[in-house]
Coordinates of C-alpha atoms in Angstrom, one line a residue:
M20 CA -14.1 40.2 20.9
K21 CA -10.4 39.1 20.6
D22 CA -7.9 41.8 19.7
S23 CA -7.2 41.9 16.0
A24 CA -3.5 42.4 16.6
T25 CA -3.4 39.0 18.3
A26 CA -4.8 37.4 15.2
A27 CA -2.0 39.0 13.1
Q28 CA 0.6 37.1 15.2
Q29 CA -0.7 33.7 14.5
A30 CA 1.4 33.0 11.4
R31 CA 4.4 31.8 13.3
P32 CA 5.3 28.1 12.4
A33 CA 4.0 25.3 14.6
Q34 CA 6.8 22.9 15.1
R35 CA 6.2 19.1 15.0
S36 CA 8.8 16.4 15.5
T37 CA 9.1 13.1 13.5
R38 CA 7.6 11.4 16.6
D39 CA 4.6 13.7 16.4
L40 CA 4.2 13.0 12.7
T41 CA 4.4 9.2 13.4
R42 CA 1.8 9.4 16.2
A43 CA -0.5 11.4 13.9
A44 CA 0.0 8.9 11.1
V45 CA -0.7 5.9 13.3
S46 CA -3.7 7.6 14.9
G47 CA -5.1 8.6 11.5
W48 CA -4.6 5.1 10.2
L49 CA -6.0 3.3 13.2
G50 CA -9.0 5.5 13.6
T51 CA -9.9 5.2 9.9
A52 CA -9.3 1.5 10.1
M53 CA -11.7 1.3 13.0
E54 CA -14.3 3.4 11.2
F55 CA -14.2 1.3 8.1
M56 CA -14.0 -1.9 10.0
D57 CA -17.2 -0.9 11.8
F58 CA -19.0 -0.1 8.6
Q59 CA -17.6 -3.1 6.7
L60 CA -18.6 -5.4 9.5
Y61 CA -22.1 -4.0 9.2
S62 CA -22.2 -4.1 5.4
L63 CA -21.0 -7.7 5.2
A64 CA -23.5 -8.7 7.9
A65 CA -26.2 -6.9 6.0
A66 CA -25.3 -8.8 2.8
I67 CA -24.8 -12.2 4.5
V68 CA -27.1 -12.7 7.5
F69 CA -29.1 -9.6 8.5
D70 CA -31.9 -10.4 6.1
K71 CA -32.5 -13.7 8.0
I72 CA -31.9 -12.4 11.5
F73 CA -33.8 -9.1 11.3
F74 CA -36.1 -9.5 8.3
P75 CA -37.0 -13.2 8.2
D76 CA -40.7 -12.9 7.2
V77 CA -40.0 -11.7 3.6
S78 CA -38.7 -13.3 0.4
P79 CA -34.9 -13.5 -0.1
A80 CA -34.8 -10.7 -2.7
I81 CA -36.9 -8.3 -0.5
G82 CA -34.8 -9.3 2.6
L83 CA -31.6 -8.4 0.8
I84 CA -33.1 -5.0 -0.3
A85 CA -34.3 -4.3 3.3
A86 CA -30.8 -5.3 4.7
M87 CA -29.1 -2.9 2.2
A88 CA -31.6 -0.2 3.1
T89 CA -30.6 -0.4 6.8
Y90 CA -27.0 -0.2 5.6
G91 CA -27.8 2.9 3.6
V92 CA -29.7 4.7 6.4
G93 CA -26.5 5.2 8.3
Y94 CA -25.3 7.6 5.6
V95 CA -28.1 10.0 6.5
A96 CA -26.7 10.2 10.0
R97 CA -23.2 10.5 8.6
L98 CA -24.3 13.7 6.9
A99 CA -25.5 15.2 10.2
G100 CA -22.3 14.2 11.8
A101 CA -20.3 15.8 9.0
V102 CA -22.0 19.1 9.6
Y103 CA -21.9 19.0 13.3
F104 CA -18.4 17.7 13.8
G105 CA -16.9 19.4 10.7
R106 CA -17.9 22.9 12.0
M107 CA -16.5 22.0 15.4
G108 CA -13.2 20.8 13.9
D109 CA -12.8 24.0 11.9
R110 CA -13.6 26.1 15.0
I111 CA -11.8 24.4 17.9
G112 CA -9.4 22.0 16.2
R113 CA -9.1 18.6 14.6
K114 CA -7.8 16.7 17.7
R115 CA -10.9 17.1 20.0
V116 CA -13.3 16.1 17.3
L117 CA -11.4 12.9 16.4
Y118 CA -11.5 11.9 20.1
L119 CA -15.3 12.2 20.2
T120 CA -16.0 10.5 16.9
I121 CA -14.1 7.4 17.6
M122 CA -15.9 7.0 20.9
L123 CA -19.4 7.2 19.2
M124 CA -18.4 4.7 16.6
G125 CA -16.9 2.1 18.9
V126 CA -19.7 2.1 21.5
S127 CA -22.5 1.8 18.9
T128 CA -20.7 -0.9 16.9
T129 CA -20.2 -3.0 20.1
L130 CA -23.8 -2.6 21.0
I131 CA -24.9 -4.0 17.6
G132 CA -23.3 -7.2 18.6
A133 CA -25.5 -7.4 21.7
L134 CA -28.8 -6.8 20.0
P135 CA -31.7 -9.2 20.4
T136 CA -33.0 -10.6 17.1
Y137 CA -36.3 -10.5 15.4
A138 CA -37.1 -14.0 16.7
T139 CA -36.7 -12.6 20.3
I140 CA -38.4 -9.2 20.3
G141 CA -40.0 -8.9 16.8
I142 CA -40.2 -5.6 15.0
L143 CA -38.3 -3.9 17.8
A144 CA -35.1 -5.7 16.7
P145 CA -34.7 -3.9 13.3
I146 CA -35.8 -0.6 14.9
L147 CA -32.9 -0.9 17.5
L148 CA -30.6 -1.9 14.7
V149 CA -31.4 1.2 12.7
A150 CA -31.0 3.4 15.8
L151 CA -27.5 2.1 16.5
R152 CA -26.7 2.4 12.8
L153 CA -27.7 6.1 13.1
I154 CA -25.5 6.7 16.1
Q155 CA -22.6 4.8 14.4
G156 CA -23.1 7.0 11.3
F157 CA -23.2 10.2 13.3
G158 CA -19.7 9.6 14.6
A159 CA -18.4 8.2 11.4
G160 CA -19.6 11.2 9.4
A161 CA -16.5 13.2 10.4
E162 CA -14.0 10.4 11.2
I163 CA -12.4 9.8 7.8
A164 CA -12.6 13.5 6.9
G165 CA -10.9 14.4 10.2
A166 CA -8.2 11.8 9.8
T167 CA -7.6 12.9 6.2
V168 CA -7.4 16.6 7.2
M169 CA -5.1 15.8 10.1
L170 CA -2.7 13.7 8.0
A171 CA -2.6 16.1 5.1
E172 CA -1.9 19.0 7.5
Y173 CA 0.8 17.2 9.3
A174 CA 2.6 15.8 6.2
P175 CA 5.7 17.3 4.5
V176 CA 4.7 19.0 1.3
K177 CA 6.7 16.7 -1.0
R178 CA 5.4 13.5 0.7
R179 CA 1.8 14.7 1.3
G180 CA 0.2 12.2 -1.0
L181 CA 2.0 9.3 0.5
V182 CA 1.4 10.3 4.2
A183 CA -2.2 11.2 3.5
S184 CA -2.8 7.9 1.8
L185 CA -2.5 6.3 5.2
A186 CA -6.1 7.4 5.8
S187 CA -7.2 5.2 2.9
L188 CA -4.8 2.5 3.9
G189 CA -6.7 2.6 7.2
T190 CA -9.9 1.9 5.4
N191 CA -8.1 -0.9 3.6
S192 CA -7.0 -2.3 6.9
G193 CA -10.5 -2.1 8.3
T194 CA -11.9 -3.9 5.2
L195 CA -9.3 -6.6 5.6
A196 CA -10.0 -7.1 9.3
A197 CA -13.7 -7.2 8.9
S198 CA -13.6 -9.4 5.8
G199 CA -11.1 -11.7 7.5
L200 CA -13.3 -12.1 10.5
W201 CA -16.3 -12.9 8.3
A202 CA -14.2 -15.3 6.2
I203 CA -13.1 -17.2 9.3
L204 CA -16.7 -17.3 10.7
L205 CA -18.1 -18.6 7.4
A206 CA -15.3 -21.2 7.1
V207 CA -15.6 -22.7 10.7
L208 CA -19.2 -22.2 11.7
S209 CA -22.3 -23.9 10.5
E210 CA -25.3 -22.0 9.2
D211 CA -27.1 -22.4 12.5
Q212 CA -24.1 -21.3 14.6
L213 CA -23.6 -18.3 12.4
L214 CA -27.2 -17.2 12.7
S215 CA -27.6 -17.9 16.4
W216 CA -24.4 -16.4 17.9
G217 CA -21.5 -16.3 15.4
W218 CA -22.5 -13.0 13.7
R219 CA -22.1 -11.2 17.0
L220 CA -18.4 -11.9 17.5
P221 CA -16.9 -9.3 15.1
F222 CA -19.0 -6.5 16.5
L223 CA -18.1 -7.3 20.1
L224 CA -14.4 -7.7 19.3
S225 CA -14.3 -4.2 17.9
F226 CA -14.4 -2.8 21.5
A227 CA -10.7 -3.7 22.0
L228 CA -9.7 -1.7 18.9
M229 CA -11.7 1.3 20.1
F230 CA -10.0 1.2 23.5
F231 CA -6.6 1.3 21.9
A232 CA -7.5 4.1 19.4
V233 CA -8.9 6.3 22.2
W234 CA -5.7 5.8 24.3
L235 CA -3.5 6.8 21.3
R236 CA -5.4 9.9 20.4
R237 CA -5.2 11.3 24.0
G238 CA -1.6 12.1 23.4
L239 CA -2.0 13.5 19.9
K240 CA -1.0 17.1 19.3
E241 CA -3.2 19.5 17.3
S242 CA -2.7 19.9 13.5
P243 CA 0.2 22.4 12.9
V244 CA -1.8 24.0 10.0
F245 CA -4.7 24.7 12.4
E246 CA -2.4 26.4 14.9
E247 CA -0.8 28.5 12.1
R248 CA -4.1 29.7 10.7
P249 CA -4.2 33.6 10.8
D250 CA -7.8 33.4 12.0
V251 CA -7.1 31.2 15.0
V252 CA -6.5 32.9 18.4
D253 CA -5.8 30.9 21.6
G254 CA -6.8 27.7 19.9
V255 CA -10.2 28.9 18.7
A256 CA -11.1 30.3 15.2
L257 CA -12.4 33.8 15.1
S258 CA -16.0 34.2 14.0
R259 CA -16.8 35.9 10.7
D260 CA -17.8 39.1 12.4
E261 CA -14.5 39.1 14.4
V262 CA -12.5 38.5 11.2
E263 CA -14.3 41.3 9.4
S264 CA -13.5 43.6 12.4
A265 CA -9.9 42.6 12.2
I266 CA -9.7 43.3 8.5
T267 CA -11.4 46.7 9.1
A268 CA -8.9 47.6 11.8
V269 CA -5.9 46.6 9.7
D270 CA -7.3 48.7 6.7
A271 CA -7.7 51.7 9.0
E272 CA -4.0 51.6 9.8
G273 CA -3.2 52.7 6.3
P274 CA -0.1 51.9 4.2
T275 CA 2.4 52.3 7.1
G276 CA 1.7 48.9 8.5
A277 CA 2.8 46.6 5.7
P278 CA 2.9 43.3 7.6
A279 CA -0.5 44.1 9.1
S280 CA -1.9 45.0 5.6
E281 CA -0.6 41.7 4.3
Q282 CA -2.3 39.9 7.2
G283 CA -5.5 41.8 6.4
S284 CA -5.3 40.6 2.8
V285 CA -4.8 37.0 3.9
L286 CA -7.9 37.2 6.1
A287 CA -10.0 38.9 3.5
A288 CA -9.1 36.3 0.9
G289 CA -10.3 33.5 3.2
I290 CA -13.5 35.2 4.4
R291 CA -14.8 36.9 1.3
Q292 CA -14.1 34.2 -1.3
R293 CA -17.3 32.9 -3.0
K294 CA -17.6 29.2 -2.1
G295 CA -18.9 26.4 -4.2
K296 CA -16.6 25.5 -7.1
A297 CA -14.1 23.5 -5.0
F298 CA -17.0 21.7 -3.2
F299 CA -18.7 20.5 -6.3
L300 CA -15.4 19.4 -7.9
A301 CA -14.6 17.4 -4.7
L302 CA -18.1 15.9 -4.7
G303 CA -17.5 14.7 -8.3
L304 CA -14.1 13.3 -7.3
R305 CA -15.7 11.4 -4.4
F306 CA -18.5 9.9 -6.6
G307 CA -16.3 7.3 -8.3
Q308 CA -14.7 5.9 -5.2
A309 CA -17.8 6.0 -3.1
G310 CA -20.1 4.4 -5.7
N311 CA -17.6 1.8 -6.7
S312 CA -17.0 0.9 -3.1
G313 CA -20.7 0.4 -2.4
L314 CA -21.0 -1.9 -5.4
V315 CA -17.8 -3.9 -5.0
Q316 CA -17.4 -4.2 -1.2
T317 CA -21.1 -4.4 -0.2
F318 CA -23.6 -5.3 -3.0
L319 CA -21.5 -7.8 -4.9
V320 CA -20.8 -9.9 -1.8
G321 CA -24.6 -10.4 -1.3
Y322 CA -25.3 -10.7 -5.0
I323 CA -22.7 -13.4 -5.6
A324 CA -23.9 -15.4 -2.6
T325 CA -27.6 -15.0 -3.5
N326 CA -27.7 -15.2 -7.3
L327 CA -24.6 -17.0 -8.5
A328 CA -24.8 -20.2 -6.4
V329 CA -21.4 -19.5 -5.0
G330 CA -20.4 -20.2 -1.4
R331 CA -20.5 -17.1 0.8
S332 CA -16.9 -17.5 1.8
V333 CA -15.7 -17.0 -1.9
P334 CA -16.6 -13.2 -2.2
T335 CA -15.4 -12.4 1.3
S336 CA -12.2 -14.2 0.6
A337 CA -11.8 -12.2 -2.6
I338 CA -12.2 -8.9 -0.6
V339 CA -9.5 -10.2 1.8
Y340 CA -7.1 -10.9 -1.1
G341 CA -7.9 -7.5 -2.7
S342 CA -7.3 -5.7 0.6
L343 CA -3.9 -7.4 1.0
L344 CA -2.9 -6.2 -2.4
G345 CA -4.2 -2.8 -1.4
F346 CA -1.3 -2.4 1.0
A347 CA 0.9 -2.0 -2.1
T348 CA -1.7 -0.2 -4.2
V349 CA -2.5 2.6 -1.8
P350 CA 1.0 3.9 -1.0
A351 CA 2.0 3.4 -4.7
V352 CA -0.8 5.6 -5.9
G353 CA 0.0 8.2 -3.2
M354 CA 3.7 8.3 -4.3
L355 CA 2.7 8.6 -8.0
G356 CA 0.4 11.4 -7.1
D357 CA 3.3 13.2 -5.4
R358 CA 5.4 12.7 -8.5
Y359 CA 3.0 13.3 -11.4
G360 CA 0.2 15.2 -9.7
R361 CA -3.3 14.4 -8.4
R362 CA -5.1 15.4 -11.6
A363 CA -3.2 13.1 -13.9
M364 CA -3.6 10.1 -11.6
Y365 CA -7.3 10.7 -11.2
L366 CA -7.8 10.8 -14.9
A367 CA -5.8 7.6 -15.4
L368 CA -7.5 5.6 -12.7
S369 CA -11.1 6.7 -13.4
L370 CA -10.7 6.0 -17.1
L371 CA -9.1 2.6 -16.4
T372 CA -12.1 1.7 -14.1
T373 CA -14.5 2.6 -16.9
V374 CA -12.7 0.4 -19.4
L375 CA -12.5 -2.5 -17.0
A376 CA -16.1 -2.4 -15.8
F377 CA -17.6 -5.0 -18.2
P378 CA -14.5 -7.3 -18.3
V379 CA -14.5 -7.3 -14.4
M380 CA -18.2 -8.3 -14.3
L381 CA -17.7 -11.0 -16.9
L382 CA -14.9 -12.5 -14.8
I383 CA -17.1 -12.3 -11.6
T384 CA -20.1 -14.0 -13.3
S385 CA -18.0 -16.5 -15.4
G386 CA -18.7 -19.4 -13.0
S387 CA -15.0 -19.7 -12.4
T388 CA -13.8 -19.2 -8.8
P389 CA -10.3 -17.9 -9.9
G390 CA -12.1 -15.6 -12.4
L391 CA -14.4 -14.3 -9.7
M392 CA -11.4 -13.7 -7.4
I393 CA -9.5 -11.8 -10.1
G394 CA -12.5 -9.6 -11.0
M395 CA -13.2 -8.7 -7.4
V396 CA -9.5 -7.9 -6.7
L397 CA -9.2 -5.7 -9.8
G398 CA -12.4 -3.9 -9.1
L399 CA -11.4 -3.2 -5.5
N400 CA -7.8 -2.0 -6.2
V401 CA -8.4 0.1 -9.3
G402 CA -11.9 1.4 -8.8
V403 CA -11.9 1.8 -5.0
L404 CA -8.6 1.8 -3.2
G405 CA -6.6 3.6 -5.9
L406 CA -9.1 6.4 -6.1
F407 CA -9.4 6.6 -2.3
S408 CA -5.6 7.1 -2.1
L409 CA -5.8 10.2 -4.3
E410 CA -9.0 11.4 -2.6
S411 CA -7.2 11.5 0.8
V412 CA -4.9 14.3 -0.3
A413 CA -6.6 16.0 -3.3
M414 CA -9.8 16.9 -1.5
A415 CA -7.9 18.4 1.5
E416 CA -5.8 20.5 -0.9
L417 CA -8.9 21.8 -2.8
F418 CA -10.2 23.5 0.4
G419 CA -9.0 26.4 2.4
S420 CA -8.0 25.8 6.0
R421 CA -10.9 27.9 7.5
T422 CA -13.6 25.5 6.2
R423 CA -11.5 22.5 5.2
F424 CA -12.9 20.0 7.7
T425 CA -16.5 21.0 7.1
Q426 CA -16.4 21.1 3.3
L427 CA -14.4 17.9 3.1
A428 CA -16.7 16.0 5.4
L429 CA -19.8 17.2 3.6
A430 CA -18.3 16.3 0.2
K431 CA -17.5 12.8 1.4
E432 CA -20.9 12.2 3.1
I433 CA -23.1 13.7 0.4
G434 CA -21.2 11.6 -2.1
G435 CA -21.7 8.7 0.2
I436 CA -25.5 9.2 0.3
L437 CA -25.8 9.7 -3.4
A438 CA -23.5 6.8 -4.4
T439 CA -22.5 4.4 -1.6
A440 CA -25.8 4.3 0.3
I441 CA -28.2 4.5 -2.7
G442 CA -26.1 2.4 -5.0
P443 CA -26.5 -1.0 -3.4
V444 CA -30.2 -0.6 -3.1
L445 CA -30.5 0.6 -6.7
A446 CA -28.3 -2.3 -7.8
A447 CA -30.3 -4.8 -5.9
T448 CA -33.5 -3.4 -7.5
L449 CA -32.1 -3.3 -11.1
T450 CA -30.6 -6.8 -11.0
A451 CA -33.9 -8.2 -9.6
V452 CA -35.9 -6.5 -12.4
T453 CA -33.6 -7.3 -15.3
G454 CA -32.4 -10.7 -14.0
S455 CA -28.9 -9.8 -15.2
W456 CA -25.6 -8.3 -13.9
W457 CA -25.2 -5.7 -16.6
P458 CA -26.7 -2.8 -14.5
I459 CA -23.8 -3.3 -12.1
A460 CA -21.2 -2.7 -14.8
A461 CA -23.2 0.3 -16.1
M462 CA -23.3 1.8 -12.6
L463 CA -19.5 1.4 -12.3
I464 CA -19.0 3.2 -15.6
V465 CA -21.3 6.1 -14.7
Y466 CA -19.6 6.6 -11.3
S467 CA -16.2 6.5 -12.8
L468 CA -17.0 8.9 -15.6
I469 CA -18.3 11.5 -13.1
T470 CA -15.0 11.4 -11.4
F471 CA -13.1 11.6 -14.7
V472 CA -15.0 14.8 -15.7
S473 CA -14.5 16.3 -12.3
A474 CA -10.7 15.6 -12.4
F475 CA -10.6 17.1 -15.9
L476 CA -12.2 20.3 -14.7
A477 CA -10.2 20.5 -11.4
P478 CA -6.9 22.4 -10.9
E479 CA -3.7 20.7 -10.0
T480 CA -3.3 21.0 -6.2
R481 CA 0.0 19.2 -5.6
G482 CA 2.2 21.3 -3.3
R483 CA -0.5 23.8 -2.3
D484 CA 0.0 25.8 0.9
L485 CA -2.6 24.3 3.3
V486 CA -2.5 27.2 5.7
R487 CA -4.2 29.5 3.1
L488 CA -7.7 30.2 4.1
E489 CA -9.3 30.3 0.7
D490 CA -10.2 27.4 -1.6
A491 CA -8.1 26.4 -4.6
V492 CA -10.8 27.6 -7.0

């Protein structure tokens, strides 16, 4: 067992230069961009062509549901990845995990572009698709969480919301790149060309981005917060038994060792706190963004193309325009969170999304292309990107440094399974049964109200010391 005195010496500050912060910011942005580009490529393909390529022998409605189900199955693997890589990141550091996750995502996404179709190998085609989707999800389960933790732990306290928002700006960049690629393909290729070979191009092109992201992360330094943690010795976190032994040894020294006693109190606060409150609050905060994202960025694209007699390029173009506006929305919300607090901004945005749910759907289903565009852009920026900007910092601040990676990853992925993965399948089923769009608006309201209530119950976390081992509540 490592000497307890060594653990007591770990509180010295870990120095990082502006260059280090810049590299961490670019790495976090690029990795998250790649993660969301991979998943957005898949979600758009599932909404636009996968029902015909991998599920051609069923009705259009059932094909869309099956395609959405293969989209959702990746979230099960994301949960496994969150547990595995989250615990690894809390034990040996954030940097090593981020290197592994981006490799898994990039390779599996590239291989999706090389898959044979149902017409070539029959039922084996969707089986292989699901297998690659599971591998992709296993790596992605910790990517956004890891990038979020790394950026929040690198950022200056007064600019933490702005810097951490780069993680969500990365998802916005990934959405833009994926939607832009699909918009180009839909504009220049015929239906036959798209179904025969065009759909492969976005997946194969993602390999170049993976190569650059891996190169960038090789030179990234570890999170300064991880290195400052009092329970980390020689780059590895002490086990619970080792921490308890360290606390016992410090207590045995009595009142003469004041610094050591203080260190023992810090360790005890982190190891003996009863967990759960912060996790469930974070899960609720996640629900609005995750659920709204699945509806706006995934389901509505297929629903509009299938049910509203609108060209497939229209909803993908709307996502592109919304993502472009998001380059202003995301940092603006991050800065407002730094100024007014995370809680106030969460309450405002989730309430605004609730109020706009039916007006947005009325615009989308109005039969007017400009109205559809405005509705999609509003839904994406207010209900998805704005909430994601806040999520990138608030969830990191809710958790203590000893279990931050694991708890944040689990909150994101469980929220993803309950909202993003199930949501599009549920929406496809409800709209098919009712023959109307109102269930979509109702789901947007429910998701946003869950986040509103969670924000109301949560403490304000702006400015919290991220080195502390215990959760905020």
